[in-house]
Amino acid sequence: MEVFLSYSHQDEPLHNKLEKHLSILRRQGVVDIWSDHRIGPGEEIGGQIDQHLESADIILLLVSSDFIDSDYCYEVEMTRAMERHEQGQARVIPVILRPCAWHGAPFGRLKAIPTDGKPVVKHATLDDGFLEVVEAVRDAAQSLVGDASAAHPMRPLANSSTGESTGPRSSNLRVKKEFT
């Protein structure tokens, strides 16, 4: 599942911190994170951005006054993201980084994160705000996989006759701990 990060370069420090927080989902194989940092030397910038904007399953709009002010972020990336969202081709999630007047934007009708659209920078720590973002991305990815599996059911996780696992195991297994 590909996650596209749309952001203003003025917010690069916050973007970088969010990518670090999302790395747990990448390591678990839940998502593949893409932003313009992955464009290699000699590659066409616009072409790469367009390609990944079209292939992303989840598009995070990292919202700030700089994002709204950026013609490219607002008129190109956000506009195409919202078109894909309305067509059911991708899920757009506004991530409110810094306080700004975002409610009147086309994405203003979508549920923003963190909770109640409280800007990440207004949380007790940035980590608290970004934790909410990671949880929301995980939920969205699971929801999208659930929608896809309803159309194409997966095989059972265990063979009923042998009890042998045939699918992925939960990483949240509880292990009894005994101390002496």
Short mmCIF file of C-alpha atoms in Angstrom, two decimals:
data_model
loop_
_atom_site.label_atom_id
_atom_site.label_comp_id
_atom_site.label_asym_id
_atom_site.label_seq_id
_atom_site.Cartn_x
_atom_site.Cartn_y
_atom_site.Cartn_z
CA MET A 1 0.00 0.00 0.00
CA GLU A 2 1.61 3.25 -1.13
CA VAL A 3 1.38 6.42 0.96
CA PHE A 4 2.15 9.70 -0.85
CA LEU A 5 3.24 12.69 1.25
CA SER A 6 2.28 16.07 -0.19
CA TYR A 7 3.96 18.93 1.66
CA SER A 8 5.52 22.36 1.32
CA HIS A 9 9.29 22.39 1.51
CA GLN A 10 8.90 25.06 4.19
CA ASP A 11 7.59 22.21 6.38
CA GLU A 12 10.47 19.86 5.62
CA PRO A 13 11.56 19.42 9.28
CA LEU A 14 8.02 18.29 10.20
CA HIS A 15 7.82 16.11 7.08
CA ASN A 16 11.08 14.39 8.03
CA LYS A 17 9.88 13.76 11.59
CA LEU A 18 6.60 12.29 10.30
CA GLU A 19 8.51 9.96 7.96
CA LYS A 20 10.48 8.68 10.95
CA HIS A 21 7.25 8.00 12.82
CA LEU A 22 5.73 6.22 9.81
CA SER A 23 8.81 3.99 9.52
CA ILE A 24 7.21 1.44 11.88
CA LEU A 25 4.44 0.89 9.33
CA ARG A 26 7.06 0.59 6.58
CA ARG A 27 9.07 -1.94 8.60
CA GLN A 28 5.92 -3.99 9.27
CA GLY A 29 5.12 -4.05 5.55
CA VAL A 30 1.89 -2.12 6.05
CA VAL A 31 2.83 0.79 3.79
CA ASP A 32 5.46 2.03 1.37
CA ILE A 33 6.09 5.72 1.99
CA TRP A 34 6.79 7.97 -0.98
CA SER A 35 7.75 11.64 -1.09
CA ASP A 36 9.92 13.70 -3.40
CA HIS A 37 12.96 12.75 -1.29
CA ARG A 38 12.97 9.48 -3.23
CA ILE A 39 13.50 11.16 -6.60
CA GLY A 40 16.97 10.20 -7.80
CA PRO A 41 19.55 12.35 -9.56
CA GLY A 42 18.67 12.83 -13.20
CA GLU A 43 15.06 11.72 -12.80
CA GLU A 44 12.30 14.03 -13.97
CA ILE A 45 10.77 15.64 -10.87
CA GLY A 46 7.29 16.33 -12.25
CA GLY A 47 7.02 12.91 -13.87
CA GLN A 48 7.98 11.06 -10.70
CA ILE A 49 5.57 13.10 -8.57
CA ASP A 50 2.74 12.57 -11.07
CA GLN A 51 3.42 8.83 -11.27
CA HIS A 52 3.31 8.32 -7.50
CA LEU A 53 0.38 10.67 -7.01
CA GLU A 54 -1.52 8.44 -9.45
CA SER A 55 -0.47 5.15 -7.88
CA ALA A 56 -0.83 6.05 -4.18
CA ASP A 57 -3.52 4.35 -2.13
CA ILE A 58 -3.33 6.93 0.67
CA ILE A 59 -2.40 10.58 0.16
CA LEU A 60 -1.41 12.62 3.19
CA LEU A 61 -1.77 16.37 2.74
CA LEU A 62 0.62 17.95 5.26
CA VAL A 63 -1.36 21.14 5.82
CA SER A 64 0.07 24.48 6.89
CA SER A 65 -0.20 28.04 5.64
CA ASP A 66 2.83 27.31 3.45
CA PHE A 67 1.07 24.27 1.94
CA ILE A 68 -2.00 26.37 1.16
CA ASP A 69 0.19 29.17 -0.24
CA SER A 70 2.15 26.83 -2.54
CA ASP A 71 0.67 26.83 -6.04
CA TYR A 72 2.15 23.40 -6.75
CA CYS A 73 0.92 21.77 -3.50
CA TYR A 74 -2.54 23.31 -3.69
CA GLU A 75 -3.33 23.50 -7.41
CA VAL A 76 -1.53 20.39 -8.64
CA GLU A 77 -1.08 17.82 -5.87
CA MET A 78 -4.10 18.59 -3.69
CA THR A 79 -6.43 19.08 -6.66
CA ARG A 80 -5.45 15.72 -8.21
CA ALA A 81 -5.55 14.01 -4.81
CA MET A 82 -9.11 15.22 -4.22
CA GLU A 83 -10.17 14.08 -7.71
CA ARG A 84 -8.83 10.59 -6.98
CA HIS A 85 -10.49 10.64 -3.53
CA GLU A 86 -13.88 11.57 -5.00
CA GLN A 87 -13.53 8.80 -7.60
CA GLY A 88 -12.77 6.26 -4.86
CA GLN A 89 -9.26 5.64 -6.21
CA ALA A 90 -7.37 6.87 -3.14
CA ARG A 91 -7.99 7.99 0.41
CA VAL A 92 -6.96 11.58 1.17
CA ILE A 93 -6.12 12.40 4.78
CA PRO A 94 -5.40 16.00 5.75
CA VAL A 95 -2.69 16.16 8.43
CA ILE A 96 -2.81 19.55 10.10
CA LEU A 97 0.80 20.43 10.87
CA ARG A 98 0.49 24.06 11.93
CA PRO A 99 -2.44 26.36 12.68
CA CYS A 100 -3.95 27.84 9.53
CA ALA A 101 -7.33 28.56 7.92
CA TRP A 102 -7.88 25.18 6.24
CA HIS A 103 -11.59 24.53 6.79
CA GLY A 104 -12.61 26.37 3.60
CA ALA A 105 -10.25 24.33 1.39
CA PRO A 106 -11.61 21.46 -0.74
CA PHE A 107 -10.19 18.97 1.78
CA GLY A 108 -11.87 20.86 4.64
CA ARG A 109 -14.87 18.52 4.53
CA LEU A 110 -12.67 15.49 5.22
CA LYS A 111 -11.86 14.25 8.69
CA ALA A 112 -8.46 15.70 9.49
CA ILE A 113 -5.86 14.34 11.84
CA PRO A 114 -4.72 14.72 14.56
CA THR A 115 -8.04 14.49 16.39
CA ASP A 116 -10.39 17.39 15.73
CA GLY A 117 -7.84 18.96 13.38
CA LYS A 118 -5.65 20.03 16.30
CA PRO A 119 -2.32 21.00 14.70
CA VAL A 120 0.59 18.65 15.38
CA VAL A 121 2.66 21.54 16.75
CA LYS A 122 -0.04 22.31 19.36
CA HIS A 123 0.33 18.90 21.05
CA ALA A 124 2.40 18.57 24.22
CA THR A 125 5.16 17.16 22.00
CA LEU A 126 5.48 16.61 18.25
CA ASP A 127 5.74 12.90 19.01
CA ASP A 128 2.25 12.95 20.57
CA GLY A 129 0.80 14.56 17.46
CA PHE A 130 2.62 12.29 15.02
CA LEU A 131 1.60 9.19 16.99
CA GLU A 132 -2.03 10.04 16.20
CA VAL A 133 -1.10 10.39 12.52
CA VAL A 134 0.59 6.97 12.46
CA GLU A 135 -2.43 5.34 14.11
CA ALA A 136 -4.78 6.97 11.59
CA VAL A 137 -2.64 5.83 8.64
CA ARG A 138 -2.56 2.29 10.04
CA ASP A 139 -6.37 2.35 10.43
CA ALA A 140 -6.83 3.68 6.89
CA ALA A 141 -4.50 1.04 5.44
CA GLN A 142 -6.31 -1.75 7.31
CA SER A 143 -9.65 -0.37 6.16
CA LEU A 144 -8.52 -0.28 2.52
CA VAL A 145 -7.10 -3.81 2.75
CA GLY A 146 -10.38 -4.92 4.36
CA ASP A 147 -12.34 -3.39 1.49
CA ALA A 148 -10.11 -5.20 -1.01
CA SER A 149 -10.28 -8.51 0.86
CA ALA A 150 -14.08 -8.33 0.92
CA ALA A 151 -13.96 -8.32 -2.87
CA HIS A 152 -11.16 -10.95 -2.94
CA PRO A 153 -11.29 -13.00 0.28
CA MET A 154 -7.94 -14.23 1.55
CA ARG A 155 -7.36 -17.83 2.46
CA PRO A 156 -7.81 -18.69 6.15
CA LEU A 157 -4.95 -17.94 8.50
CA ALA A 158 -4.77 -21.50 9.84
CA ASN A 159 -5.42 -24.93 8.38
CA SER A 160 -8.36 -26.24 10.40
CA SER A 161 -7.21 -29.87 10.23
CA THR A 162 -3.57 -29.33 11.23
CA GLY A 163 -3.75 -25.97 12.99
CA GLU A 164 -0.78 -24.95 10.84
CA SER A 165 -0.57 -21.27 9.99
CA THR A 166 -1.02 -20.40 6.32
CA GLY A 167 -0.96 -16.61 6.59
CA PRO A 168 0.64 -13.74 8.42
CA ARG A 169 0.83 -13.80 12.19
CA SER A 170 -0.02 -10.92 14.44
CA SER A 171 2.91 -8.95 15.76
CA ASN A 172 0.85 -8.23 18.87
CA LEU A 173 1.11 -11.68 20.42
CA ARG A 174 1.08 -11.74 24.18
CA VAL A 175 3.84 -13.77 25.84
CA LYS A 176 3.43 -14.79 29.44
CA LYS A 177 6.35 -13.48 31.44
CA GLU A 178 7.49 -15.24 34.58
CA PHE A 179 10.05 -13.69 36.87
CA THR A 180 11.91 -15.42 39.64
#
